[in-house]
Coordinates of C-alpha atoms in Angstrom, one line a residue:
Chain A
M1 CA 138.7 157.2 62.0
Q2 CA 140.0 157.7 65.5
I3 CA 137.8 158.3 68.8
T4 CA 138.4 158.1 72.3
L5 CA 136.4 155.6 74.2
N6 CA 136.4 155.7 78.0
G7 CA 139.7 157.4 77.7
H8 CA 141.3 155.1 75.3
C9 CA 142.0 155.7 71.6
K10 CA 139.9 153.3 69.2
E11 CA 139.7 153.0 65.5
V12 CA 135.9 152.9 64.1
T13 CA 134.7 153.1 60.5
D14 CA 133.2 156.5 59.3
N15 CA 129.7 157.1 59.6
T16 CA 129.5 155.0 62.6
T17 CA 126.3 155.5 64.9
V18 CA 126.1 155.2 68.6
A19 CA 123.7 152.2 68.1
E20 CA 126.4 150.5 65.7
L21 CA 129.4 151.1 67.9
L22 CA 127.4 149.4 70.8
T23 CA 126.7 146.5 68.6
S24 CA 130.2 146.0 67.6
L25 CA 131.1 146.2 71.2
G26 CA 128.3 143.7 72.0
L27 CA 126.8 145.9 74.5
D28 CA 123.1 145.8 75.4
P29 CA 121.7 149.3 74.5
T30 CA 119.0 149.2 77.2
R31 CA 121.7 148.7 79.9
V32 CA 124.0 151.6 79.1
A33 CA 124.5 155.2 79.7
I34 CA 126.3 157.0 77.2
E35 CA 128.0 160.6 77.3
L36 CA 129.3 161.8 73.9
N37 CA 131.6 164.8 74.2
Q38 CA 130.3 165.4 77.7
Q39 CA 126.5 165.4 76.5
V40 CA 124.2 162.5 77.7
I41 CA 122.8 160.7 74.7
S42 CA 119.2 159.4 75.4
R43 CA 118.3 156.0 74.3
E44 CA 116.1 157.0 71.4
R45 CA 118.6 159.1 69.7
F46 CA 121.4 156.0 69.8
G47 CA 120.3 155.0 66.4
D48 CA 120.5 158.4 64.7
T49 CA 123.6 159.8 66.6
L50 CA 126.6 160.0 64.3
I51 CA 130.3 159.7 66.0
N52 CA 132.8 161.9 64.2
A53 CA 136.7 161.8 64.1
G54 CA 138.0 162.8 67.4
D55 CA 135.0 162.2 69.3
S56 CA 135.1 161.4 72.9
I57 CA 132.6 158.7 74.1
E58 CA 131.9 157.5 77.8
I59 CA 129.9 154.3 77.8
V60 CA 129.0 153.0 81.4
Q61 CA 127.4 149.4 81.2
F62 CA 125.5 148.5 84.1
V63 CA 125.2 145.0 85.7
G64 CA 122.2 144.0 87.9
G65 CA 122.2 143.9 91.7
G66 CA 121.1 146.2 94.1
Chain B
M1 CA 152.9 202.3 126.1
Q2 CA 150.9 200.5 128.7
R3 CA 149.0 197.6 127.5
V4 CA 145.4 197.3 128.4
S5 CA 144.5 194.3 130.6
T6 CA 142.7 191.6 128.5
K7 CA 141.5 189.8 131.6
Q8 CA 137.8 190.0 130.2
S9 CA 139.2 188.3 126.9
D10 CA 140.9 185.3 128.9
N11 CA 137.3 183.8 129.1
V12 CA 136.7 180.9 126.6
N13 CA 133.9 180.4 124.2
I14 CA 133.1 176.8 123.6
Y15 CA 130.0 174.9 122.7
L16 CA 128.3 172.7 125.2
N17 CA 126.0 170.3 123.8
E18 CA 126.2 172.5 120.4
K19 CA 125.1 175.6 122.4
P20 CA 127.5 178.5 122.8
Q21 CA 128.9 178.8 126.6
L22 CA 131.4 180.9 128.0
I23 CA 133.9 179.4 130.7
G24 CA 136.6 181.1 132.7
P25 CA 140.3 180.4 131.5
E26 CA 141.9 177.2 132.3
T27 CA 138.6 175.2 132.9
T28 CA 138.8 171.6 132.5
A29 CA 136.0 169.2 131.0
G30 CA 135.3 167.7 134.5
E31 CA 134.7 171.4 135.9
V32 CA 132.1 171.7 133.2
R33 CA 130.8 168.7 133.9
D34 CA 130.3 169.2 137.4
L35 CA 128.6 172.6 136.9
H36 CA 126.4 171.7 134.1
K37 CA 125.6 167.9 134.4
P38 CA 127.4 166.2 137.3
D39 CA 125.8 162.9 136.5
A40 CA 127.3 162.7 133.1
D41 CA 129.8 159.8 132.8
L42 CA 131.1 160.3 129.1
M43 CA 132.6 163.8 127.9
I44 CA 133.0 164.1 124.1
C45 CA 135.1 167.0 122.7
N46 CA 135.4 167.7 119.0
G47 CA 134.2 164.2 118.4
F48 CA 136.6 162.3 120.8
P49 CA 136.2 161.2 124.2
I50 CA 138.4 163.0 126.8
P51 CA 139.4 162.6 130.2
A52 CA 137.9 165.0 133.0
E53 CA 141.2 166.7 133.5
Q54 CA 141.6 167.7 130.0
L55 CA 141.7 171.9 129.5
L56 CA 139.0 173.5 127.4
Q57 CA 140.3 175.6 124.3
E58 CA 138.4 178.4 122.5
G59 CA 135.9 176.9 119.9
D60 CA 136.0 173.2 121.6
R61 CA 132.6 171.5 121.3
L62 CA 131.8 169.5 124.3
V63 CA 129.3 167.0 124.8
L64 CA 128.1 165.8 128.2
I65 CA 126.5 162.3 128.1
R66 CA 124.9 160.3 130.9
R67 CA 124.8 156.7 129.4
G68 CA 121.7 155.0 129.3
E69 CA 119.7 158.1 129.5
I70 CA 117.1 159.2 126.7
P71 CA 118.0 162.7 126.1
P72 CA 115.2 165.6 125.8
D73 CA 114.5 166.5 122.2
D74 CA 116.4 169.7 122.2
E75 CA 119.6 168.0 123.1
L76 CA 119.3 164.9 120.8
E77 CA 121.0 166.1 117.9
A78 CA 123.9 167.3 119.7
L79 CA 124.3 164.0 121.6
L80 CA 123.7 162.0 118.5
T81 CA 126.4 163.7 116.4
A82 CA 128.7 164.1 119.2
R83 CA 131.4 161.6 117.7
H84 CA 131.2 163.5 114.3
T85 CA 134.1 165.3 112.9
P86 CA 133.4 168.9 114.0
G87 CA 131.7 170.8 111.0
V88 CA 130.2 167.9 109.4
H89 CA 126.7 168.1 110.9
A90 CA 126.1 171.6 110.2
K91 CA 126.7 171.0 106.6
V92 CA 124.9 167.8 106.1
K93 CA 122.0 169.1 107.9
Q94 CA 121.1 171.3 105.0
A95 CA 121.1 168.7 102.4
T96 CA 118.2 167.1 100.4
I97 CA 119.3 163.6 99.1
G98 CA 117.1 161.5 97.0
I99 CA 117.5 157.7 97.1
A100 CA 115.8 155.8 94.1
G101 CA 115.1 152.2 95.5
V102 CA 115.3 151.0 99.0
G103 CA 116.3 147.7 98.6
G104 CA 120.0 146.2 99.6
L105 CA 121.4 149.5 98.6
G106 CA 119.0 152.3 99.2
S107 CA 118.0 150.8 102.6
A108 CA 121.8 150.9 103.9
V109 CA 122.6 154.4 102.3
S110 CA 119.4 155.9 104.0
I111 CA 120.4 154.4 107.4
A112 CA 124.0 155.9 107.1
L113 CA 122.8 159.2 106.1
A114 CA 120.4 159.3 109.0
R115 CA 123.1 158.5 111.4
I116 CA 125.1 161.4 110.2
G117 CA 122.0 163.9 110.4
I118 CA 121.3 164.4 107.0
G119 CA 118.4 167.1 106.6
R120 CA 116.1 165.5 104.4
L121 CA 115.8 162.0 102.5
I122 CA 113.3 161.6 99.8
I123 CA 113.3 157.6 99.5
A124 CA 111.2 156.2 96.7
D125 CA 110.5 152.4 95.9
F126 CA 107.2 150.6 94.6
D127 CA 108.0 147.2 96.5
V128 CA 106.9 145.7 99.7
V129 CA 109.1 143.7 102.2
E130 CA 109.3 140.1 101.8
P131 CA 111.7 137.4 103.5
S132 CA 114.3 136.9 100.8
N133 CA 115.1 140.9 101.3
L134 CA 116.2 140.3 105.0
N135 CA 119.5 138.8 103.9
R136 CA 120.9 142.1 102.9
Q137 CA 118.1 145.0 103.3
Q138 CA 117.8 147.0 106.5
F139 CA 114.1 145.6 107.4
F140 CA 112.7 143.5 110.2
L141 CA 110.8 140.3 110.3
D142 CA 107.8 142.1 111.5
Q143 CA 108.0 144.4 108.6
I144 CA 107.3 141.7 106.1
G145 CA 104.3 143.0 103.9
L146 CA 104.9 146.5 104.4
P147 CA 105.6 149.0 101.7
K148 CA 109.4 149.5 101.7
V149 CA 109.5 153.1 102.2
A150 CA 107.0 153.2 105.0
A151 CA 109.0 150.3 107.0
L152 CA 112.2 152.4 106.2
R153 CA 110.7 155.6 107.3
D154 CA 109.8 154.0 110.5
N155 CA 113.4 152.6 111.0
L156 CA 115.1 155.9 110.1
Q157 CA 112.8 157.7 112.3
R158 CA 113.8 155.3 115.2
I159 CA 117.4 156.3 114.8
N160 CA 117.1 160.1 114.2
R161 CA 114.0 162.0 114.5
A162 CA 115.5 165.0 113.4
V163 CA 115.8 163.6 109.6
Q164 CA 113.0 164.7 107.2
V165 CA 111.8 161.6 105.5
E166 CA 109.4 161.9 102.5
P167 CA 108.4 158.4 101.2
I168 CA 107.4 157.8 97.8
N169 CA 105.7 154.7 97.1
Q170 CA 105.4 154.4 93.4
R171 CA 107.2 152.9 90.7
L172 CA 110.0 155.3 89.1
T173 CA 110.0 156.0 85.3
S174 CA 112.2 158.4 83.1
E175 CA 109.2 160.6 83.1
N176 CA 108.4 160.9 86.9
I177 CA 112.0 161.0 88.2
P178 CA 112.7 164.7 87.5
A179 CA 109.5 165.9 89.2
L180 CA 109.9 163.5 92.3
F181 CA 113.4 164.4 93.0
A182 CA 112.9 167.9 92.0
E183 CA 114.3 169.2 95.2
A184 CA 116.9 166.7 95.8
D185 CA 120.8 168.1 95.8
I186 CA 122.0 164.7 94.7
L187 CA 120.5 161.4 93.7
V188 CA 121.5 158.1 94.5
E189 CA 120.7 155.2 92.3
C190 CA 119.8 152.1 94.2
F191 CA 118.1 149.9 91.7
D192 CA 118.5 146.4 91.3
L193 CA 118.0 145.6 87.5
P194 CA 120.5 147.0 85.0
D195 CA 118.0 148.6 82.4
Q196 CA 116.3 150.8 85.3
K197 CA 119.9 151.7 86.4
A198 CA 120.4 153.1 82.7
M199 CA 117.1 154.4 82.6
L200 CA 117.4 156.4 85.6
T201 CA 121.0 157.7 84.8
E202 CA 119.8 159.0 81.4
S203 CA 116.9 160.8 83.0
W204 CA 118.5 162.3 86.0
R205 CA 121.7 163.3 84.1
S206 CA 119.9 164.8 81.1
H207 CA 117.5 167.0 83.3
Y208 CA 120.0 168.0 86.1
P209 CA 123.6 167.8 84.6
D210 CA 124.7 169.8 87.4
R211 CA 123.7 167.7 90.4
P212 CA 125.6 164.9 91.1
L213 CA 124.4 161.1 90.6
V214 CA 125.9 158.6 92.7
A215 CA 125.2 154.9 91.1
A216 CA 126.0 151.5 91.9
S217 CA 127.0 148.3 89.7
G218 CA 128.8 145.3 90.3
L219 CA 128.5 144.3 94.1
A220 CA 126.9 140.5 94.0
G221 CA 128.6 137.6 95.3
Y222 CA 131.6 137.4 97.8
D223 CA 134.4 138.4 95.8
S224 CA 137.1 140.7 97.3
S225 CA 135.8 143.5 99.3
N226 CA 138.7 145.5 97.8
S227 CA 137.6 145.2 94.1
I228 CA 134.6 147.6 95.0
T229 CA 135.7 151.2 94.3
T230 CA 134.2 154.7 93.8
R231 CA 135.2 156.1 90.5
R232 CA 134.4 159.2 88.5
A233 CA 132.1 158.3 85.4
G234 CA 131.7 161.7 83.9
M235 CA 130.6 165.0 85.0
N236 CA 128.7 165.1 88.4
F237 CA 128.5 161.0 87.9
Y238 CA 130.1 158.8 90.1
L239 CA 130.0 155.0 89.9
V240 CA 130.4 152.7 92.8
G241 CA 130.9 148.7 92.6
D242 CA 133.4 146.5 90.7
L243 CA 131.3 147.2 87.3
E244 CA 131.4 143.5 86.5
T245 CA 129.9 141.2 89.2
D246 CA 126.1 140.8 88.3
A247 CA 123.7 138.9 90.1
R248 CA 122.6 135.7 88.4
P249 CA 121.7 132.1 89.1
G250 CA 124.5 130.8 91.3
R251 CA 125.8 134.5 92.6
G252 CA 123.6 136.0 94.8
L253 CA 123.2 139.3 96.7
M254 CA 124.4 139.1 100.3
A255 CA 124.6 141.9 103.0
P256 CA 128.6 142.2 103.4
R257 CA 129.1 143.2 99.7
V258 CA 126.1 145.0 99.0
G259 CA 126.8 147.0 102.4
I260 CA 130.2 147.9 101.2
A261 CA 129.0 149.3 97.9
A262 CA 126.2 151.2 99.9
H263 CA 128.5 152.7 102.2
H264 CA 130.8 153.7 99.5
Q265 CA 127.7 155.4 97.9
A266 CA 126.9 157.1 101.5
N267 CA 130.4 158.4 101.6
A268 CA 130.4 159.6 98.2
V269 CA 127.3 161.6 99.1
M270 CA 129.1 162.9 102.4
R271 CA 132.0 164.0 100.6
L272 CA 130.0 165.8 97.9
I273 CA 128.2 167.7 100.6
L274 CA 131.6 168.7 102.3
G275 CA 133.0 169.6 98.7
V276 CA 135.6 166.9 98.6
D277 CA 136.0 164.7 95.2
P278 CA 134.2 161.4 95.9
A279 CA 136.7 159.6 93.7
G280 CA 139.8 161.5 94.9
E281 CA 142.5 160.5 97.3

């Protein structure tokens, strides 16, 4: 199925969770902030939040320094 | 029909040191100076220094300054903000801004906001000032060992006593962030560690989706200044930095680039207060 990831089209397998998407992208779930269809998804819900066809997902990955 | 004389209305309303003042028509800045503060050697009108012979117009904001003189408290704010763009101070004075973490980013953001006369700053950090902070953080040698929020409060008050500063000397968690910053109109994320940045972003944005967050990521080293940008990362969510350059062994955090990012954050806050898109042109 097709989704929009950070403004770009992306093909992902059906029934993918947010946590699985992060793994496939090689991202550390403790360092990201995620918005699914403009709703903030909290960390404890990454594993059971399913992504649907046509969804828009925004992932911000933070790096250290301040 | 005979026109009624409007001689009376030829008088001009200006602000002198931010207080309303009626002056006669065709009055120069020098004439106002001679009447109100003859020893002033600097005249600033609408944020810009002007010569004595300049005629004053309706609505002008004139500030008279004598160099080297510490002004009385009731004139201090007008003189401190004399070089502001007109109208900015009245708006920023109404704002309450939360600063989460007062290290390299947070100390510089706080100082920039205090200098523009922000109304109120809620500053939070659990750490104390130590020597390795001084390469980029806005503290002084004689403050080593002090809680950062106490040291920063002192520094901010030395710049602008009109700013209300509320120091919170404790570790921020996803549980206490919404309550500690409950009165903040805008929150500025100024942490060091990426998991803390992510934690705060999630906590703030899920509790206060209508209140802006200005976060930072990617400001280490001495890569190009021009790779640091302010971008929109979601509804009421702005992200400053190059998004990539992390602090790591062999790549440190230093005043110039951290300061660039901090001032992007401070300008984003000012633009939000003034109703301008921080990521826009």
